[in-house]
XYZ file of C-alpha atoms in Angstrom:
650
model
C 128.426 7.489 -193.677
C 129.217 7.900 -189.982
C 127.673 11.392 -189.943
C 124.557 10.083 -191.652
C 124.259 7.269 -189.095
C 124.694 9.718 -186.235
C 121.966 11.967 -187.649
C 119.660 8.973 -187.956
C 120.304 7.999 -184.326
C 119.662 11.554 -183.144
C 116.413 11.616 -185.109
C 115.346 8.275 -183.621
C 116.115 9.425 -180.097
C 114.189 12.632 -180.721
C 111.170 10.650 -181.859
C 111.587 8.299 -178.885
C 111.685 11.244 -176.469
C 108.529 12.754 -177.941
C 106.810 9.353 -177.937
C 107.805 8.765 -174.291
C 106.208 12.005 -173.144
C 103.148 11.380 -175.319
C 102.700 7.963 -173.690
C 103.283 9.503 -170.252
C 100.584 12.147 -170.801
C 98.187 9.509 -172.144
C 98.717 7.294 -169.087
C 98.391 10.281 -166.745
C 95.056 11.266 -168.298
C 93.540 7.819 -168.839
C 94.718 6.113 -165.634
C 95.538 8.699 -162.970
C 92.701 11.008 -164.096
C 90.166 8.446 -165.276
C 87.476 9.805 -162.951
C 87.963 13.231 -164.505
C 87.237 11.672 -167.886
C 84.152 9.911 -166.503
C 82.714 13.102 -165.013
C 83.899 15.586 -167.657
C 80.381 16.228 -168.970
C 78.559 15.879 -165.666
C 76.020 18.551 -164.660
C 73.572 18.869 -161.723
C 70.435 18.182 -163.831
C 67.470 18.185 -161.436
C 69.397 17.053 -158.359
C 68.962 19.142 -155.226
C 70.271 18.838 -151.676
C 69.480 20.406 -148.322
C 66.373 21.862 -146.846
C 66.320 24.619 -149.471
C 66.575 22.144 -152.364
C 69.604 23.712 -154.054
C 72.768 22.228 -155.520
C 74.898 23.756 -152.722
C 74.738 23.419 -148.937
C 76.975 24.985 -146.291
C 77.380 22.836 -143.183
C 78.187 24.542 -139.894
C 80.137 22.287 -137.518
C 79.956 23.707 -134.033
C 77.746 21.707 -131.667
C 78.124 18.364 -133.442
C 80.706 16.511 -135.491
C 78.028 15.084 -137.830
C 75.709 16.889 -140.253
C 72.859 15.449 -142.360
C 71.820 16.471 -145.868
C 68.544 15.448 -147.564
C 69.028 14.501 -151.226
C 66.574 14.631 -154.113
C 67.911 13.168 -157.362
C 71.027 11.372 -158.626
C 74.356 12.189 -156.995
C 77.574 11.189 -158.758
C 80.142 13.545 -157.234
C 80.513 15.604 -154.092
C 82.611 18.766 -153.960
C 83.708 19.568 -150.414
C 85.260 22.929 -149.539
C 86.467 23.832 -146.051
C 87.542 27.113 -144.526
C 89.866 25.280 -142.118
C 93.608 25.979 -142.161
C 94.380 22.333 -141.459
C 93.398 19.125 -143.309
C 90.076 17.650 -142.155
C 89.342 13.908 -142.265
C 85.694 13.231 -143.137
C 83.507 10.151 -143.254
C 80.865 10.219 -146.000
C 77.791 8.084 -145.195
C 74.492 7.741 -146.993
C 71.056 6.149 -147.241
C 70.015 4.777 -150.609
C 67.719 2.266 -152.282
C 69.810 -0.627 -151.033
C 70.374 0.606 -147.471
C 67.638 1.865 -145.158
C 70.150 3.030 -142.560
C 73.266 5.159 -142.944
C 76.373 3.281 -144.042
C 79.845 4.591 -144.751
C 80.701 5.244 -148.398
C 84.306 6.008 -147.448
C 86.695 8.441 -145.798
C 88.445 11.393 -147.412
C 90.767 14.169 -146.307
C 90.090 17.686 -147.541
C 92.520 20.564 -147.434
C 90.850 23.443 -149.190
C 88.570 21.956 -151.853
C 88.174 18.435 -153.177
C 85.782 16.663 -155.544
C 85.151 12.956 -155.021
C 83.056 10.404 -156.862
C 80.587 8.390 -154.784
C 79.060 5.066 -155.744
C 75.875 4.419 -153.720
C 73.691 1.319 -154.046
C 70.964 2.875 -156.161
C 69.411 6.311 -155.746
C 70.718 8.115 -152.667
C 68.189 9.789 -150.352
C 70.316 11.288 -147.580
C 73.943 12.076 -146.777
C 75.763 12.221 -143.452
C 79.132 13.999 -143.214
C 81.133 13.380 -140.044
C 84.448 14.823 -138.946
C 86.873 12.125 -137.792
C 89.693 12.505 -135.254
C 88.914 16.201 -134.739
C 85.534 16.203 -133.000
C 86.132 19.762 -131.809
C 86.242 21.097 -135.389
C 84.435 24.420 -135.471
C 84.103 25.594 -139.046
C 82.150 25.431 -142.275
C 82.143 22.913 -145.108
C 80.468 23.756 -148.396
C 78.943 20.761 -150.191
C 78.133 20.794 -153.917
C 76.873 17.932 -156.070
C 77.526 16.655 -159.583
C 80.455 18.901 -160.447
C 83.096 17.434 -162.808
C 86.273 16.226 -161.113
C 88.987 18.584 -162.375
C 91.969 17.155 -164.203
C 95.112 17.097 -162.055
C 98.134 16.546 -164.295
C 101.073 15.996 -161.952
C 104.525 16.781 -163.285
C 106.120 14.062 -161.160
C 103.846 11.422 -162.706
C 104.604 12.507 -166.264
C 108.358 12.698 -165.713
C 108.458 9.311 -163.958
C 106.432 7.538 -166.639
C 108.406 9.220 -169.420
C 111.684 8.134 -167.800
C 110.546 4.508 -167.547
C 109.284 4.558 -171.147
C 112.512 6.126 -172.420
C 114.634 3.506 -170.645
C 112.391 0.747 -172.027
C 112.981 2.047 -175.561
C 116.705 2.451 -174.874
C 117.305 -1.139 -173.760
C 115.014 -2.783 -176.328
C 116.487 -5.000 -179.020
C 115.708 -2.415 -181.739
C 117.596 0.377 -179.980
C 120.973 1.590 -181.213
C 122.285 0.883 -177.703
C 121.610 -2.824 -178.265
C 123.951 -2.846 -181.298
C 126.929 -0.922 -179.942
C 129.588 -2.237 -177.616
C 129.894 -0.543 -174.240
C 133.348 0.839 -175.174
C 132.503 1.868 -178.745
C 131.991 5.395 -177.456
C 134.453 6.369 -174.732
C 132.028 8.913 -173.330
C 129.054 6.538 -172.969
C 129.862 5.035 -169.565
C 131.031 8.396 -168.240
C 127.824 10.050 -169.452
C 125.704 7.405 -167.713
C 127.508 8.003 -164.425
C 127.448 11.807 -164.689
C 123.730 11.945 -165.539
C 122.926 9.716 -162.547
C 125.244 11.789 -160.327
C 123.564 15.052 -161.299
C 120.149 13.522 -160.697
C 121.084 12.287 -157.218
C 122.713 15.587 -156.264
C 119.604 17.406 -157.460
C 117.422 15.086 -155.363
C 119.509 15.914 -152.291
C 119.270 19.644 -152.942
C 115.478 19.392 -153.228
C 115.169 17.488 -149.939
C 116.993 19.713 -147.476
C 116.438 18.907 -143.792
C 117.186 21.837 -141.518
C 119.159 20.849 -138.398
C 117.489 23.765 -136.656
C 114.010 22.236 -136.986
C 112.532 20.870 -133.734
C 113.700 17.295 -133.150
C 116.634 17.573 -135.537
C 119.099 19.438 -133.338
C 121.452 16.451 -133.295
C 121.958 16.883 -137.046
C 124.634 19.448 -136.088
C 126.916 16.632 -134.892
C 129.419 16.829 -137.742
C 129.730 20.564 -137.211
C 130.318 19.931 -133.499
C 132.970 17.332 -134.400
C 134.565 19.808 -136.806
C 134.793 22.425 -134.046
C 136.417 19.859 -131.767
C 138.958 18.750 -134.375
C 139.777 22.376 -135.155
C 140.458 22.844 -131.445
C 142.798 19.847 -131.447
C 140.629 17.323 -129.599
C 138.356 14.394 -130.407
C 135.806 14.990 -127.643
C 133.178 17.649 -128.291
C 133.523 21.121 -126.824
C 130.148 20.928 -125.106
C 130.207 19.237 -121.682
C 127.621 16.773 -120.314
C 125.306 18.201 -117.654
C 126.057 17.373 -113.987
C 122.547 15.888 -113.711
C 123.314 13.450 -116.525
C 126.650 12.441 -115.028
C 124.996 11.894 -111.647
C 122.771 9.126 -113.011
C 123.691 5.540 -112.105
C 123.204 4.504 -115.728
C 122.880 7.434 -118.161
C 122.304 4.953 -121.037
C 119.025 3.780 -119.484
C 116.593 5.738 -121.634
C 113.586 5.543 -119.315
C 115.587 6.567 -116.238
C 117.347 9.335 -118.150
C 114.088 10.855 -119.370
C 112.417 10.448 -115.963
C 115.277 12.292 -114.266
C 114.822 15.327 -116.486
C 118.593 15.558 -116.898
C 119.608 17.629 -119.952
C 121.448 15.557 -122.548
C 122.361 15.552 -126.243
C 120.324 13.071 -128.271
C 122.268 10.389 -130.178
C 125.664 11.578 -128.991
C 128.156 9.130 -127.501
C 128.810 9.614 -123.770
C 132.062 8.147 -122.431
C 134.213 9.087 -119.442
C 132.180 12.228 -118.787
C 132.670 13.553 -122.306
C 130.558 13.738 -125.458
C 131.779 12.201 -128.711
C 130.459 11.671 -132.227
C 130.426 7.932 -132.886
C 129.891 8.322 -136.634
C 132.889 8.025 -138.938
C 135.342 10.933 -138.887
C 136.268 10.980 -142.593
C 133.341 13.215 -143.716
C 134.412 15.796 -141.140
C 137.995 15.692 -142.425
C 137.320 15.975 -146.162
C 134.121 18.052 -146.193
C 133.419 19.954 -142.994
C 136.917 20.932 -141.850
C 137.982 22.510 -145.184
C 134.676 24.411 -145.393
C 135.070 25.471 -141.765
C 138.595 26.736 -142.432
C 137.787 28.554 -145.676
C 134.640 30.262 -144.385
C 136.015 31.177 -140.987
C 133.890 28.789 -138.952
C 130.696 28.328 -140.981
C 128.763 25.057 -140.987
C 128.604 23.052 -144.209
C 124.991 22.029 -144.955
C 124.651 18.267 -144.524
C 122.872 17.832 -147.860
C 125.921 19.169 -149.722
C 128.229 16.533 -148.237
C 125.670 13.787 -148.839
C 124.936 14.981 -152.366
C 128.625 14.994 -153.295
C 129.173 11.523 -151.806
C 126.197 9.947 -153.563
C 127.150 11.684 -156.813
C 130.659 10.216 -156.513
C 129.056 6.836 -155.775
C 126.998 7.003 -158.977
C 130.041 7.855 -161.093
C 131.953 5.095 -159.317
C 129.211 2.587 -160.168
C 129.552 3.409 -163.865
C 133.332 2.962 -163.476
C 132.770 -0.356 -161.693
C 130.438 -1.730 -164.377
C 132.888 -0.561 -167.049
C 135.758 -2.459 -165.416
C 133.611 -5.568 -164.955
C 132.768 -5.500 -168.666
C 136.418 -5.009 -169.581
C 137.574 -7.962 -167.484
C 134.764 -10.502 -167.862
C 132.248 -9.302 -170.475
C 134.118 -7.598 -173.350
C 131.233 -8.045 -175.813
C 128.707 -6.232 -173.628
C 126.392 -3.896 -175.504
C 125.538 -0.421 -174.287
C 121.964 -1.515 -173.503
C 123.264 -4.338 -171.304
C 125.717 -1.936 -169.656
C 122.813 0.394 -168.861
C 120.750 -2.463 -167.397
C 123.669 -3.534 -165.196
C 124.289 0.031 -164.022
C 120.624 0.625 -163.187
C 120.539 -2.640 -161.225
C 123.596 -1.599 -159.224
C 122.252 1.905 -158.592
C 118.769 0.800 -157.530
C 119.999 -1.984 -155.262
C 122.529 0.236 -153.511
C 119.555 2.180 -152.051
C 121.454 5.402 -152.759
C 118.469 7.143 -154.368
C 115.984 6.762 -151.463
C 118.745 7.734 -149.021
C 119.528 10.825 -151.105
C 115.914 11.914 -150.756
C 116.424 12.101 -146.984
C 119.852 13.738 -146.515
C 119.990 13.505 -142.739
C 122.828 13.059 -140.269
C 122.913 9.285 -140.648
C 123.412 9.400 -144.402
C 126.609 11.431 -144.120
C 128.874 8.469 -143.203
C 126.764 5.985 -145.192
C 127.048 7.960 -148.432
C 130.803 8.500 -148.192
C 131.348 4.895 -147.112
C 129.440 3.726 -150.197
C 131.543 5.948 -152.460
C 134.790 4.621 -150.969
C 133.654 0.992 -151.224
C 132.469 1.298 -154.835
C 135.591 3.087 -156.055
C 137.795 0.683 -154.116
C 136.302 -2.431 -155.716
C 136.307 -0.747 -159.147
C 140.029 0.021 -158.935
C 140.827 -3.491 -157.667
C 139.004 -5.067 -160.616
C 140.855 -2.719 -162.938
C 144.112 -3.729 -161.242
C 143.642 -7.449 -161.930
C 142.249 -7.097 -165.473
C 145.693 -7.446 -167.126
C 147.552 -10.691 -166.436
C 150.161 -8.703 -164.528
C 148.339 -6.706 -161.870
C 148.614 -2.926 -161.853
C 150.329 -1.654 -158.695
C 148.863 1.853 -158.958
C 145.272 0.645 -159.342
C 145.730 -1.953 -156.611
C 146.971 0.710 -154.174
C 144.137 3.054 -155.133
C 141.672 0.222 -154.593
C 142.949 -0.731 -151.147
C 143.170 2.934 -150.133
C 139.554 3.665 -150.994
C 138.371 0.392 -149.505
C 140.256 0.990 -146.261
C 138.746 4.450 -145.887
C 135.352 2.857 -145.269
C 136.546 2.130 -141.711
C 136.593 5.887 -141.132
C 133.053 6.234 -142.506
C 130.889 3.184 -141.892
C 132.800 0.202 -140.434
C 130.107 -2.258 -141.623
C 131.237 -1.585 -145.184
C 134.600 -3.177 -144.440
C 132.748 -6.356 -145.445
C 133.786 -5.405 -148.983
C 137.242 -6.501 -147.857
C 136.113 -10.114 -148.326
C 135.346 -9.253 -151.953
C 138.836 -7.760 -152.222
C 140.337 -11.013 -150.911
C 138.451 -12.946 -153.590
C 139.782 -10.598 -156.282
C 143.305 -11.015 -154.949
C 142.893 -14.798 -155.141
C 141.789 -14.484 -158.786
C 145.016 -12.630 -159.610
C 147.163 -15.466 -158.194
C 145.733 -18.253 -160.352
C 148.120 -17.850 -163.265
C 151.458 -19.493 -162.328
C 153.310 -17.250 -164.787
C 152.299 -14.023 -163.040
C 151.678 -15.338 -159.529
C 154.947 -14.108 -158.071
C 154.687 -10.628 -159.588
C 151.041 -10.272 -158.558
C 151.795 -11.466 -155.037
C 154.362 -8.665 -154.787
C 151.728 -6.152 -155.935
C 149.300 -7.485 -153.319
C 151.943 -7.154 -150.618
C 152.643 -3.531 -151.486
C 148.905 -2.786 -151.805
C 148.479 -3.920 -148.183
C 150.440 -0.879 -146.983
C 147.513 1.604 -147.354
C 145.346 -0.850 -145.416
C 147.895 -1.012 -142.588
C 148.324 2.775 -142.436
C 144.601 3.647 -142.553
C 143.681 0.901 -140.091
C 146.354 2.191 -137.725
C 144.958 5.730 -138.003
C 141.434 4.456 -137.284
C 142.707 2.438 -134.323
C 144.562 5.418 -132.896
C 141.478 7.611 -133.300
C 139.338 5.036 -131.485
C 141.938 4.577 -128.745
C 142.108 8.321 -128.126
C 138.344 8.370 -127.534
C 137.319 5.058 -126.009
C 140.550 3.434 -124.872
C 140.513 0.638 -127.449
C 141.496 0.605 -131.137
C 138.533 -1.686 -131.867
C 135.879 0.381 -130.068
C 134.035 2.716 -132.460
C 131.763 4.047 -129.703
C 128.349 3.160 -131.118
C 127.348 1.406 -127.879
C 127.641 4.631 -125.904
C 124.988 6.566 -127.813
C 122.144 8.230 -125.940
C 119.060 7.169 -127.882
C 116.155 4.788 -127.350
C 117.920 1.905 -125.620
C 120.956 0.989 -123.552
C 123.309 -0.520 -126.130
C 125.998 -1.157 -123.536
C 123.820 -4.070 -122.348
C 122.125 -4.895 -125.651
C 124.344 -7.850 -126.515
C 124.227 -10.221 -129.470
C 121.362 -12.671 -129.806
C 120.655 -15.155 -132.593
C 116.931 -14.869 -131.865
C 116.950 -11.487 -133.597
C 118.077 -13.005 -136.898
C 114.857 -14.627 -138.246
C 112.974 -11.333 -138.180
C 115.980 -9.482 -139.613
C 116.421 -11.847 -142.562
C 112.689 -11.768 -143.250
C 112.206 -8.008 -142.862
C 115.403 -6.948 -144.599
C 115.283 -9.399 -147.490
C 111.990 -11.066 -148.391
C 109.013 -9.486 -146.636
C 106.381 -8.516 -149.279
C 105.622 -4.831 -149.545
C 102.284 -3.273 -148.574
C 100.790 -0.883 -151.111
C 98.029 1.731 -150.826
C 96.252 2.057 -154.156
C 94.345 5.147 -153.004
C 97.628 6.967 -152.268
C 99.806 5.186 -154.843
C 102.367 4.776 -152.085
C 103.826 2.069 -149.878
C 102.424 1.442 -146.421
C 104.312 0.217 -143.374
C 104.497 -3.563 -143.086
C 104.052 -5.644 -139.958
C 107.222 -6.512 -138.055
C 105.419 -8.732 -135.555
C 107.643 -11.472 -134.160
C 107.801 -13.494 -130.966
C 111.096 -12.082 -129.732
C 110.892 -11.058 -126.082
C 113.542 -8.401 -125.837
C 114.713 -5.187 -127.466
C 114.846 -4.993 -131.248
C 115.144 -1.455 -132.545
C 113.021 -0.895 -135.628
C 111.423 1.815 -137.720
C 108.587 1.545 -140.264
C 109.568 -0.732 -143.152
C 107.961 -0.921 -146.585
C 109.095 -4.472 -147.335
C 112.264 -6.452 -147.957
C 114.816 -5.305 -150.496
C 114.178 -8.333 -152.731
C 110.483 -7.413 -152.891
C 111.094 -3.703 -153.456
C 113.756 -4.296 -156.135
C 112.635 -7.480 -157.949
C 115.486 -7.353 -160.449
C 117.826 -8.484 -157.643
C 116.266 -11.922 -157.045
C 115.327 -12.246 -160.720
C 118.877 -11.776 -162.031
C 120.583 -13.777 -159.278
C 118.170 -16.731 -159.450
C 118.317 -16.894 -163.258
C 122.105 -16.843 -163.028
C 122.390 -19.491 -160.309
C 119.884 -21.777 -162.054
C 121.743 -21.596 -165.369
C 123.930 -24.700 -165.889
C 127.571 -23.652 -165.659
C 130.912 -24.772 -164.320
C 131.941 -23.249 -161.004
C 135.637 -23.898 -161.502
C 137.447 -20.879 -162.957
C 134.094 -19.069 -163.222
C 135.088 -15.865 -161.500
C 131.718 -14.031 -161.813
C 129.904 -17.025 -160.305
C 132.397 -17.266 -157.453
C 132.157 -13.530 -156.846
C 128.349 -13.705 -156.761
C 128.566 -16.432 -154.117
C 130.971 -14.308 -152.032
C 128.705 -11.254 -152.345
C 125.636 -13.212 -151.215
C 127.569 -14.519 -148.212
C 128.700 -10.970 -147.355
C 125.091 -9.797 -147.614
C 123.929 -12.361 -145.071
C 126.784 -11.483 -142.703
C 125.937 -7.776 -142.916
C 122.231 -8.372 -142.264
C 123.094 -10.423 -139.195
C 125.496 -7.735 -137.975
C 122.999 -4.897 -138.457
C 120.227 -6.872 -136.744
C 122.257 -7.141 -133.559
C 124.420 -4.039 -133.773
C 121.834 -1.516 -134.941
C 118.317 -2.777 -135.594
C 115.876 -2.995 -138.486
C 115.724 0.308 -140.366
C 115.280 0.950 -144.068
C 118.376 3.133 -144.345
C 120.454 0.075 -143.457
C 119.557 -1.306 -146.879
C 122.552 0.838 -147.868
C 124.842 -1.472 -145.835
C 124.082 -4.692 -147.705
C 122.209 -3.420 -150.769
C 125.431 -2.596 -152.673
C 126.667 -6.164 -152.107
C 123.445 -7.740 -153.306
C 123.063 -5.364 -156.247
C 126.663 -6.013 -157.350
C 125.848 -9.730 -157.325
C 122.742 -9.043 -159.410
C 124.719 -6.809 -161.768
C 127.330 -9.528 -162.391
C 124.541 -12.085 -162.826
C 122.766 -9.889 -165.363
C 125.889 -9.135 -167.396
C 126.696 -12.856 -167.512
C 123.190 -13.753 -168.667
C 123.059 -10.995 -171.288
C 126.424 -12.094 -172.700
C 125.620 -15.808 -172.659
C 125.340 -16.503 -176.384
C 125.306 -20.280 -176.451
C 126.361 -21.873 -179.735
C 125.567 -25.345 -181.045
C 125.658 -27.198 -184.348
C 122.171 -28.651 -183.826
C 119.468 -26.400 -185.358
C 116.817 -27.527 -182.879
C 119.044 -26.916 -179.887
C 120.165 -23.573 -181.320
C 116.540 -22.515 -181.725
C 115.699 -23.503 -178.146
C 118.812 -21.764 -176.791
C 117.996 -18.587 -178.699
C 114.399 -18.651 -177.469
C 115.517 -19.159 -173.872
C 118.053 -16.344 -174.151
C 115.419 -14.006 -175.578
C 112.970 -14.905 -172.803
C 115.610 -14.314 -170.120
C 116.572 -10.962 -171.622
C 112.968 -9.775 -171.793
C 112.299 -10.954 -168.248
C 115.366 -9.103 -166.974
C 114.324 -5.919 -168.795
C 110.812 -6.124 -167.345
C 112.202 -6.714 -163.853
C 114.449 -3.644 -164.216
C 111.520 -1.491 -165.356
C 109.327 -2.758 -162.502
C 112.170 -2.070 -160.046
C 112.481 1.490 -161.366
C 108.723 1.989 -160.951
C 108.811 0.652 -157.381
C 111.727 2.897 -156.453
C 109.896 5.891 -157.906
C 106.911 4.913 -155.754
C 109.273 4.803 -152.761
C 110.307 8.360 -153.650
C 106.652 9.422 -153.828
C 106.737 10.184 -157.552
C 103.321 8.571 -158.160
C 101.619 9.735 -154.968
C 98.051 10.928 -155.423
C 95.591 12.741 -153.182
C 96.086 15.572 -150.765
C-alpha cells in the first residue's frame, strides 16, 4: 500500500514537472514572444525603401548622425544591422498620414542585428534614423523592412516560470505536500535546505567578480588580512604612503583626491597603519586555512560567500523545522515550504549571492551564524527542561556574529525573548535559569576575544574601526542625526518599486529628500516590503487576526522582531547609509517575523459548534491561505526579476 502510494506520488510529480515546463514554454511564446507570433507570416509585399526602391538600404553614418529613408508601402517591422563593435542607441522617427513632420516612434539599442515592430499613425512615407549619445559614430547600418521578428526563447525565462509553476502546484491544497506533516519524512526539511543551498552556491559560482578587475582592487582585503594574521599582526603588511600621512585630514575625500596621495580604497587608516574593518571571522575559518594548506594562495571570495550562504539556507530549514516542532506541530509540508521560502526571500541572501563581492563576505557568514544560533536556541527551549548543549551551541553561533557583522548582534534581543519564554514554567524555572547562566559563558568568551581584537587595533574594545575607512566621506565626523531616519525608513521599507516593462527589470527609484547633509546611498529598486510583498501580507494578516497576546509566544516574538528591524534600519541609516545590500541586516529579522506569522495563520484551524460560524471561519481561512500563497509566488517572481531572470532586449 505504501509502495503504491509512493509510486502514485512520483507519477503525479512527474506529470506536474512536465506540465510546469509546458506552461512555461507557452507563456514564453505567447507573452515574451508575442510580436514574433504577430509577424510570423509577414513578408515585404510591394513595400520598398530608399532611393533605389528596394527592401534593403545601407546607411552610411560619417558626416551626419541622422539619415533619411523614403518609404513606399506598408512598413510593419524594421530590421537594423550594424557593423559596430559596440551597442548603438538609435532614435527611429517617421512621417505618416497622421504626422506631416518627423516624430519619434521610439528609441532602440542595437548590438549586431535587431528586428523591431513599429506602429505609425497610418501609412508611413519617410523614416529618419538618428544615432543618440554617439554623434561621432562612423559606420554602416543596414535597414530591412517587413521581416518576421525571430523567436527568442530564453532559458532563464523558461526555468523561472517553470519554478514558480512547480512551487504553485506543490503548495496547492491538492498537492501531497498539503496532506503530509512536516516531520512525516525525516529527509523533507533537510532536502529543502540542501536544494536551496546548492542553488545559492551555484548562483555564486556563476557570478564571480575578479578582484583584479579595474576598480575592484580592494576586494583583496581578506587576503591582505590573512597575510597579516599569518605574520602575527592585525595591521596590514602594506604601509600608508608618506603623502597620505602628511595630509591634515586623510579622511576628507575631496582633499585626499585633490592631493594625489596614493591610498588604498575602503581600508581603515588608524595610527599610520592600514587595517581591515570588516569582521575577522571569515579570515580565520576560510582564508587562513586555505592560505596555510596551499602555501600562500588566495581563496576566491565567491567560494567563502557561497559556502556561507549555503550554510544559511540549510540553517533556515533547520530554523523553520524547530519552530514547527515547538509551536506548530501540525504543520504540513506545503506550509513548511511556504514558511521557508518566505524566510529565504526576505533574508535577501539570493540577490546578495548574485554579487559575491568583498562586502558580502562578512554579511553572509554573519547571517549563517545568526540563523543557526536562533535555530539552536529554539531547539534548546522546546522541551520543558532546556537543553544545555543546544543552548550553548545557540549562544556560540549568535556571539560569533560580532566577529562578522556587529549589526547582527541585534538577534541577541531575540535570544533574550527566547530565554524569557523558558523561565515561564515555575517547575523548570530554576533548572532553565542554570542552563541560561552556563550558556552565557560562550558569549563572555567570544565578546572578550572581539574586544581584545578591537583594542589591539584601535585602542578600544568597542571600536570596530568602520569610521576610519577611506571611501566617499569622512565618517570620523559623520555623526548620528535623526533627520536621516525618515528617508531611511521610507527607502528601506515601503518605497514602491519602479519597473521597466521594455526591459522586464527594475529601475532605480528616487531618493530625493530635504536633508541638507551627507547621506551615503546607492541606487535602490524599492523598499523591502514592496519587493517582497509576502512580508507585509503575512505580518499584517497575523497582527489583524484576533488573538490573545498573553502566553502567545509567536505573537510576542513577531513584535520583538519588528522592533529589532526598526532599530537596525535606524542604525544602518546613520552608521552606513542607504544601500540595497543592507537589506541583509534587517531582512532576516523581518522575514522571520513573516515566517512565524505565516505558520501561525496556516495552522489556525478555528473550531466552533455553530455551523454558520464554522462555514465563515473555514471560508476566511481558505481566503487567507490562498492570499498568502499568491503573495509568496509574486515575491518569488519579483526576486527573479531582481536577479534579471526575466530581462529582455539586448
